[in-house]
mmCIF file of N, CA and C in Angstrom:
data_model
loop_
_atom_site.group_PDB
_atom_site.id
_atom_site.type_symbol
_atom_site.label_atom_id
_atom_site.label_comp_id
_atom_site.label_asym_id
_atom_site.label_seq_id
_atom_site.Cartn_x
_atom_site.Cartn_y
_atom_site.Cartn_z
ATOM 1 N N MET A 1 71.468 27.318 -15.773
ATOM 2 C CA MET A 1 70.480 26.434 -16.338
ATOM 3 C C MET A 1 70.416 25.120 -15.550
ATOM 4 N N ALA A 2 71.588 24.610 -15.154
ATOM 5 C CA ALA A 2 71.625 23.369 -14.389
ATOM 6 C C ALA A 2 70.962 23.562 -13.031
ATOM 7 N N LYS A 3 71.130 24.740 -12.447
ATOM 8 C CA LYS A 3 70.534 25.036 -11.151
ATOM 9 C C LYS A 3 69.001 25.052 -11.278
ATOM 10 N N PHE A 4 68.502 25.606 -12.367
ATOM 11 C CA PHE A 4 67.060 25.657 -12.609
ATOM 12 C C PHE A 4 66.483 24.249 -12.758
ATOM 13 N N ARG A 5 67.168 23.390 -13.507
ATOM 14 C CA ARG A 5 66.712 22.008 -13.695
ATOM 15 C C ARG A 5 66.698 21.249 -12.371
ATOM 16 N N ARG A 6 67.732 21.430 -11.577
ATOM 17 C CA ARG A 6 67.821 20.756 -10.288
ATOM 18 C C ARG A 6 66.649 21.200 -9.392
ATOM 19 N N MET A 7 66.372 22.493 -9.384
ATOM 20 C CA MET A 7 65.287 23.020 -8.570
ATOM 21 C C MET A 7 63.934 22.499 -9.072
ATOM 22 N N ALA A 8 63.778 22.429 -10.382
ATOM 23 C CA ALA A 8 62.537 21.911 -10.967
ATOM 24 C C ALA A 8 62.335 20.443 -10.592
ATOM 25 N N MET A 9 63.423 19.665 -10.606
ATOM 26 C CA MET A 9 63.345 18.246 -10.223
ATOM 27 C C MET A 9 62.960 18.090 -8.757
ATOM 28 N N VAL A 10 63.507 18.926 -7.897
ATOM 29 C CA VAL A 10 63.183 18.870 -6.473
ATOM 30 C C VAL A 10 61.703 19.179 -6.265
ATOM 31 N N ILE A 11 61.214 20.202 -6.935
ATOM 32 C CA ILE A 11 59.802 20.568 -6.807
ATOM 33 C C ILE A 11 58.914 19.461 -7.357
ATOM 34 N N LEU A 12 59.273 18.891 -8.491
ATOM 35 C CA LEU A 12 58.520 17.795 -9.082
ATOM 36 C C LEU A 12 58.473 16.598 -8.146
ATOM 37 N N CYS A 13 59.608 16.250 -7.570
ATOM 38 C CA CYS A 13 59.654 15.116 -6.637
ATOM 39 C C CYS A 13 58.798 15.384 -5.400
ATOM 40 N N ALA A 14 58.839 16.604 -4.898
ATOM 41 C CA ALA A 14 58.038 16.953 -3.725
ATOM 42 C C ALA A 14 56.549 16.831 -4.044
ATOM 43 N N CYS A 15 56.151 17.280 -5.225
ATOM 44 C CA CYS A 15 54.747 17.172 -5.629
ATOM 45 C C CYS A 15 54.320 15.716 -5.771
ATOM 46 N N MET A 16 55.183 14.898 -6.346
ATOM 47 C CA MET A 16 54.867 13.485 -6.507
ATOM 48 C C MET A 16 54.750 12.785 -5.159
ATOM 49 N N MET A 17 55.638 13.101 -4.236
ATOM 50 C CA MET A 17 55.575 12.496 -2.907
ATOM 51 C C MET A 17 54.284 12.913 -2.194
ATOM 52 N N ALA A 18 53.887 14.160 -2.356
ATOM 53 C CA ALA A 18 52.654 14.634 -1.732
ATOM 54 C C ALA A 18 51.448 13.918 -2.324
ATOM 55 N N SER A 19 51.461 13.674 -3.629
ATOM 56 C CA SER A 19 50.324 12.994 -4.246
ATOM 57 C C SER A 19 50.262 11.527 -3.843
ATOM 58 N N PHE A 20 51.391 10.889 -3.620
ATOM 59 C CA PHE A 20 51.391 9.501 -3.184
ATOM 60 C C PHE A 20 50.853 9.367 -1.767
ATOM 61 N N THR A 21 51.135 10.333 -0.926
ATOM 62 C CA THR A 21 50.677 10.221 0.464
ATOM 63 C C THR A 21 49.215 10.572 0.616
ATOM 64 N N THR A 22 48.674 11.449 -0.229
ATOM 65 C CA THR A 22 47.261 11.810 -0.103
ATOM 66 C C THR A 22 46.383 10.939 -0.963
ATOM 67 N N GLY A 23 46.786 10.608 -2.150
ATOM 68 C CA GLY A 23 46.032 9.733 -3.031
ATOM 69 C C GLY A 23 44.663 10.280 -3.365
ATOM 70 N N CYS A 24 43.708 9.383 -3.616
ATOM 71 C CA CYS A 24 42.345 9.778 -3.969
ATOM 72 C C CYS A 24 41.384 9.377 -2.862
ATOM 73 N N ARG A 25 41.806 9.422 -1.659
ATOM 74 C CA ARG A 25 40.951 9.003 -0.563
ATOM 75 C C ARG A 25 39.905 10.076 -0.253
ATOM 76 N N THR A 26 38.850 9.650 0.401
ATOM 77 C CA THR A 26 37.769 10.554 0.752
ATOM 78 C C THR A 26 37.953 11.020 2.187
ATOM 79 N N THR A 27 37.739 12.293 2.398
ATOM 80 C CA THR A 27 37.726 12.835 3.747
ATOM 81 C C THR A 27 36.294 13.227 4.074
ATOM 82 N N PRO A 28 35.986 13.499 5.326
ATOM 83 C CA PRO A 28 34.604 13.836 5.666
ATOM 84 C C PRO A 28 34.058 15.053 4.916
ATOM 85 N N LYS A 29 34.896 15.991 4.534
ATOM 86 C CA LYS A 29 34.414 17.209 3.899
ATOM 87 C C LYS A 29 34.620 17.220 2.383
ATOM 88 N N HIS A 30 35.385 16.298 1.841
ATOM 89 C CA HIS A 30 35.699 16.312 0.411
ATOM 90 C C HIS A 30 35.424 14.946 -0.182
ATOM 91 N N ASP A 31 35.059 14.929 -1.459
ATOM 92 C CA ASP A 31 34.879 13.656 -2.135
ATOM 93 C C ASP A 31 36.044 13.406 -3.082
ATOM 94 N N SER A 32 36.241 12.146 -3.408
ATOM 95 C CA SER A 32 37.352 11.793 -4.285
ATOM 96 C C SER A 32 36.997 12.137 -5.722
ATOM 97 N N ALA A 33 37.967 11.992 -6.603
ATOM 98 C CA ALA A 33 37.742 12.299 -8.014
ATOM 99 C C ALA A 33 36.656 11.406 -8.595
ATOM 100 N N GLY A 34 36.658 10.136 -8.240
ATOM 101 C CA GLY A 34 35.630 9.213 -8.734
ATOM 102 C C GLY A 34 34.249 9.571 -8.243
ATOM 103 N N GLU A 35 34.148 9.939 -6.977
ATOM 104 C CA GLU A 35 32.851 10.343 -6.438
ATOM 105 C C GLU A 35 32.364 11.627 -7.086
ATOM 106 N N TYR A 36 33.291 12.543 -7.362
ATOM 107 C CA TYR A 36 32.922 13.795 -8.021
ATOM 108 C C TYR A 36 32.346 13.514 -9.403
ATOM 109 N N VAL A 37 32.967 12.619 -10.142
ATOM 110 C CA VAL A 37 32.480 12.271 -11.476
ATOM 111 C C VAL A 37 31.114 11.611 -11.365
ATOM 112 N N ASP A 38 30.938 10.693 -10.409
ATOM 113 C CA ASP A 38 29.650 10.049 -10.213
ATOM 114 C C ASP A 38 28.569 11.079 -9.906
ATOM 115 N N ASP A 39 28.870 12.042 -9.034
ATOM 116 C CA ASP A 39 27.907 13.082 -8.691
ATOM 117 C C ASP A 39 27.559 13.936 -9.902
ATOM 118 N N THR A 40 28.538 14.220 -10.740
ATOM 119 C CA THR A 40 28.290 14.997 -11.948
ATOM 120 C C THR A 40 27.378 14.240 -12.901
ATOM 121 N N VAL A 41 27.600 12.944 -13.027
ATOM 122 C CA VAL A 41 26.758 12.113 -13.892
ATOM 123 C C VAL A 41 25.333 12.083 -13.350
ATOM 124 N N ILE A 42 25.179 11.916 -12.044
ATOM 125 C CA ILE A 42 23.855 11.893 -11.435
ATOM 126 C C ILE A 42 23.143 13.225 -11.668
ATOM 127 N N THR A 43 23.853 14.331 -11.455
ATOM 128 C CA THR A 43 23.263 15.652 -11.669
ATOM 129 C C THR A 43 22.773 15.805 -13.109
ATOM 130 N N THR A 44 23.592 15.382 -14.056
ATOM 131 C CA THR A 44 23.217 15.477 -15.470
ATOM 132 C C THR A 44 21.993 14.632 -15.772
ATOM 133 N N ARG A 45 21.951 13.420 -15.231
ATOM 134 C CA ARG A 45 20.807 12.537 -15.462
ATOM 135 C C ARG A 45 19.528 13.116 -14.867
ATOM 136 N N VAL A 46 19.622 13.674 -13.657
ATOM 137 C CA VAL A 46 18.438 14.257 -13.016
ATOM 138 C C VAL A 46 17.945 15.462 -13.825
ATOM 139 N N LYS A 47 18.869 16.330 -14.237
ATOM 140 C CA LYS A 47 18.477 17.490 -15.043
ATOM 141 C C LYS A 47 17.790 17.056 -16.331
ATOM 142 N N ALA A 48 18.338 16.040 -16.993
ATOM 143 C CA ALA A 48 17.754 15.555 -18.244
ATOM 144 C C ALA A 48 16.366 14.965 -18.005
ATOM 145 N N ALA A 49 16.211 14.211 -16.933
ATOM 146 C CA ALA A 49 14.912 13.600 -16.631
ATOM 147 C C ALA A 49 13.866 14.668 -16.316
ATOM 148 N N ILE A 50 14.265 15.696 -15.576
ATOM 149 C CA ILE A 50 13.335 16.782 -15.265
ATOM 150 C C ILE A 50 12.994 17.561 -16.527
ATOM 151 N N PHE A 51 13.974 17.800 -17.372
ATOM 152 C CA PHE A 51 13.745 18.543 -18.606
ATOM 153 C C PHE A 51 12.817 17.785 -19.551
ATOM 154 N N ASP A 52 12.867 16.449 -19.507
ATOM 155 C CA ASP A 52 12.000 15.637 -20.360
ATOM 156 C C ASP A 52 10.542 15.700 -19.927
ATOM 157 N N GLU A 53 10.281 16.066 -18.695
ATOM 158 C CA GLU A 53 8.913 16.198 -18.193
ATOM 159 C C GLU A 53 8.333 17.526 -18.686
ATOM 160 N N LEU A 54 7.317 17.466 -19.514
ATOM 161 C CA LEU A 54 6.769 18.673 -20.130
ATOM 162 C C LEU A 54 6.268 19.697 -19.116
ATOM 163 N N ALA A 55 5.673 19.238 -18.033
ATOM 164 C CA ALA A 55 5.123 20.159 -17.032
ATOM 165 C C ALA A 55 6.227 20.930 -16.308
ATOM 166 N N LEU A 56 7.447 20.402 -16.274
ATOM 167 C CA LEU A 56 8.540 21.031 -15.530
ATOM 168 C C LEU A 56 9.554 21.724 -16.433
ATOM 169 N N LYS A 57 9.396 21.585 -17.712
ATOM 170 C CA LYS A 57 10.390 22.044 -18.678
ATOM 171 C C LYS A 57 10.681 23.545 -18.596
ATOM 172 N N THR A 58 9.678 24.338 -18.301
ATOM 173 C CA THR A 58 9.841 25.786 -18.373
ATOM 174 C C THR A 58 10.288 26.425 -17.068
ATOM 175 N N PHE A 59 10.455 25.668 -16.017
ATOM 176 C CA PHE A 59 10.760 26.242 -14.710
ATOM 177 C C PHE A 59 12.256 26.178 -14.401
ATOM 178 N N GLN A 60 12.668 27.082 -13.535
ATOM 179 C CA GLN A 60 14.071 27.134 -13.114
ATOM 180 C C GLN A 60 14.255 26.199 -11.928
ATOM 181 N N ILE A 61 14.795 25.029 -12.187
ATOM 182 C CA ILE A 61 15.059 24.051 -11.139
ATOM 183 C C ILE A 61 16.563 23.796 -11.125
ATOM 184 N N ASN A 62 17.189 24.063 -9.991
ATOM 185 C CA ASN A 62 18.624 23.832 -9.832
ATOM 186 C C ASN A 62 18.838 22.469 -9.197
ATOM 187 N N VAL A 63 19.809 21.744 -9.709
ATOM 188 C CA VAL A 63 20.112 20.405 -9.213
ATOM 189 C C VAL A 63 21.578 20.356 -8.797
ATOM 190 N N THR A 64 21.832 19.955 -7.563
ATOM 191 C CA THR A 64 23.203 19.718 -7.104
ATOM 192 C C THR A 64 23.250 18.344 -6.453
ATOM 193 N N THR A 65 24.398 17.699 -6.547
ATOM 194 C CA THR A 65 24.555 16.359 -5.990
ATOM 195 C C THR A 65 25.857 16.285 -5.217
ATOM 196 N N PHE A 66 25.795 15.689 -4.033
ATOM 197 C CA PHE A 66 26.990 15.439 -3.224
ATOM 198 C C PHE A 66 26.861 14.063 -2.602
ATOM 199 N N GLN A 67 27.766 13.174 -2.953
ATOM 200 C CA GLN A 67 27.807 11.797 -2.477
ATOM 201 C C GLN A 67 26.467 11.093 -2.667
ATOM 202 N N GLY A 68 25.861 11.296 -3.832
ATOM 203 C CA GLY A 68 24.619 10.614 -4.180
ATOM 204 C C GLY A 68 23.363 11.267 -3.651
ATOM 205 N N VAL A 69 23.495 12.317 -2.853
ATOM 206 C CA VAL A 69 22.338 13.031 -2.319
ATOM 207 C C VAL A 69 22.046 14.214 -3.235
ATOM 208 N N VAL A 70 20.858 14.211 -3.826
ATOM 209 C CA VAL A 70 20.460 15.245 -4.783
ATOM 210 C C VAL A 70 19.651 16.315 -4.063
ATOM 211 N N GLN A 71 19.993 17.573 -4.310
ATOM 212 C CA GLN A 71 19.226 18.684 -3.767
ATOM 213 C C GLN A 71 18.600 19.452 -4.916
ATOM 214 N N LEU A 72 17.280 19.589 -4.835
ATOM 215 C CA LEU A 72 16.539 20.366 -5.819
ATOM 216 C C LEU A 72 16.193 21.704 -5.192
ATOM 217 N N SER A 73 16.464 22.785 -5.913
ATOM 218 C CA SER A 73 16.115 24.105 -5.415
ATOM 219 C C SER A 73 15.638 24.956 -6.581
ATOM 220 N N GLY A 74 14.901 26.008 -6.262
ATOM 221 C CA GLY A 74 14.378 26.891 -7.285
ATOM 222 C C GLY A 74 12.891 27.076 -7.111
ATOM 223 N N PHE A 75 12.233 27.473 -8.198
ATOM 224 C CA PHE A 75 10.819 27.810 -8.141
ATOM 225 C C PHE A 75 10.025 27.038 -9.183
ATOM 226 N N VAL A 76 8.850 26.595 -8.780
ATOM 227 C CA VAL A 76 7.882 25.974 -9.681
ATOM 228 C C VAL A 76 6.528 26.629 -9.413
ATOM 229 N N ASP A 77 5.543 26.375 -10.270
ATOM 230 C CA ASP A 77 4.269 27.072 -10.110
ATOM 231 C C ASP A 77 3.288 26.391 -9.168
ATOM 232 N N SER A 78 3.564 25.141 -8.766
ATOM 233 C CA SER A 78 2.637 24.468 -7.863
ATOM 234 C C SER A 78 3.365 23.434 -7.003
ATOM 235 N N ALA A 79 2.720 23.076 -5.906
ATOM 236 C CA ALA A 79 3.270 22.037 -5.037
ATOM 237 C C ALA A 79 3.302 20.696 -5.759
ATOM 238 N N GLU A 80 2.344 20.488 -6.656
ATOM 239 C CA GLU A 80 2.309 19.252 -7.446
ATOM 240 C C GLU A 80 3.554 19.128 -8.324
ATOM 241 N N ASN A 81 3.982 20.219 -8.947
ATOM 242 C CA ASN A 81 5.193 20.186 -9.775
ATOM 243 C C ASN A 81 6.433 19.958 -8.913
ATOM 244 N N ALA A 82 6.460 20.507 -7.718
ATOM 245 C CA ALA A 82 7.589 20.280 -6.803
ATOM 246 C C ALA A 82 7.653 18.808 -6.416
ATOM 247 N N ARG A 83 6.487 18.223 -6.107
ATOM 248 C CA ARG A 83 6.426 16.803 -5.739
ATOM 249 C C ARG A 83 6.859 15.935 -6.921
ATOM 250 N N ARG A 84 6.391 16.271 -8.110
ATOM 251 C CA ARG A 84 6.729 15.506 -9.318
ATOM 252 C C ARG A 84 8.225 15.546 -9.613
ATOM 253 N N ALA A 85 8.837 16.705 -9.441
ATOM 254 C CA ALA A 85 10.282 16.818 -9.662
ATOM 255 C C ALA A 85 11.044 15.923 -8.686
ATOM 256 N N GLY A 86 10.590 15.868 -7.434
ATOM 257 C CA GLY A 86 11.218 14.985 -6.450
ATOM 258 C C GLY A 86 11.094 13.520 -6.829
ATOM 259 N N GLU A 87 9.915 13.136 -7.319
ATOM 260 C CA GLU A 87 9.708 11.750 -7.758
ATOM 261 C C GLU A 87 10.631 11.389 -8.916
ATOM 262 N N ILE A 88 10.740 12.311 -9.864
ATOM 263 C CA ILE A 88 11.601 12.064 -11.026
ATOM 264 C C ILE A 88 13.046 11.895 -10.573
ATOM 265 N N ALA A 89 13.511 12.758 -9.668
ATOM 266 C CA ALA A 89 14.892 12.679 -9.180
ATOM 267 C C ALA A 89 15.135 11.361 -8.449
ATOM 268 N N ARG A 90 14.164 10.911 -7.655
ATOM 269 C CA ARG A 90 14.318 9.643 -6.931
ATOM 270 C C ARG A 90 14.443 8.454 -7.877
ATOM 271 N N GLY A 91 13.861 8.575 -9.061
ATOM 272 C CA GLY A 91 13.882 7.476 -10.023
ATOM 273 C C GLY A 91 15.167 7.360 -10.824
ATOM 274 N N VAL A 92 16.068 8.288 -10.664
ATOM 275 C CA VAL A 92 17.317 8.273 -11.430
ATOM 276 C C VAL A 92 18.313 7.321 -10.765
ATOM 277 N N LYS A 93 18.970 6.521 -11.573
ATOM 278 C CA LYS A 93 19.947 5.556 -11.076
ATOM 279 C C LYS A 93 21.098 6.267 -10.358
ATOM 280 N N GLY A 94 21.449 5.788 -9.170
ATOM 281 C CA GLY A 94 22.564 6.334 -8.412
ATOM 282 C C GLY A 94 22.150 7.321 -7.329
ATOM 283 N N VAL A 95 20.895 7.745 -7.349
ATOM 284 C CA VAL A 95 20.419 8.706 -6.349
ATOM 285 C C VAL A 95 20.132 7.957 -5.046
ATOM 286 N N LYS A 96 20.773 8.394 -3.968
ATOM 287 C CA LYS A 96 20.571 7.785 -2.653
ATOM 288 C C LYS A 96 19.453 8.467 -1.881
ATOM 289 N N GLU A 97 19.368 9.778 -2.040
ATOM 290 C CA GLU A 97 18.394 10.567 -1.290
ATOM 291 C C GLU A 97 18.102 11.839 -2.081
ATOM 292 N N VAL A 98 16.897 12.381 -1.910
ATOM 293 C CA VAL A 98 16.533 13.642 -2.558
ATOM 294 C C VAL A 98 16.087 14.622 -1.498
ATOM 295 N N ARG A 99 16.680 15.798 -1.539
ATOM 296 C CA ARG A 99 16.264 16.908 -0.667
ATOM 297 C C ARG A 99 15.547 17.913 -1.568
ATOM 298 N N ASN A 100 14.245 17.936 -1.441
ATOM 299 C CA ASN A 100 13.425 18.748 -2.320
ATOM 300 C C ASN A 100 13.163 20.104 -1.665
ATOM 301 N N ASP A 101 13.910 21.112 -2.058
ATOM 302 C CA ASP A 101 13.761 22.472 -1.533
ATOM 303 C C ASP A 101 13.099 23.391 -2.548
ATOM 304 N N LEU A 102 12.300 22.824 -3.450
ATOM 305 C CA LEU A 102 11.615 23.635 -4.455
ATOM 306 C C LEU A 102 10.507 24.448 -3.784
ATOM 307 N N ILE A 103 10.327 25.662 -4.264
ATOM 308 C CA ILE A 103 9.325 26.558 -3.699
ATOM 309 C C ILE A 103 8.250 26.810 -4.751
ATOM 310 N N ALA A 104 6.997 26.606 -4.343
ATOM 311 C CA ALA A 104 5.875 26.875 -5.243
ATOM 312 C C ALA A 104 5.543 28.360 -5.173
ATOM 313 N N LYS A 105 5.451 28.997 -6.346
ATOM 314 C CA LYS A 105 5.149 30.441 -6.399
ATOM 315 C C LYS A 105 3.689 30.669 -6.090
#
């Protein structure tokens, strides 16, 4: 039992040391925990704003956000609805850029 506790302590210490050296810093390919939460909030706000628009409510519009850049994808029935969805996304607080990849059927 003592051997198990000692081994558990060593593993715990190693994990703690690894977390202290890496921290919550951002790398070119990954975002930090705070940035991830911000992106999730932005995505939720954009989805809610699009859903509130009656003309866009019934369409399948996918929203993803990475470092404040929102990407809209999916299908709408007209180019006007695609343009409108982009405008709505641009108006959401925290959005840096919108990549509108919506396809009009």
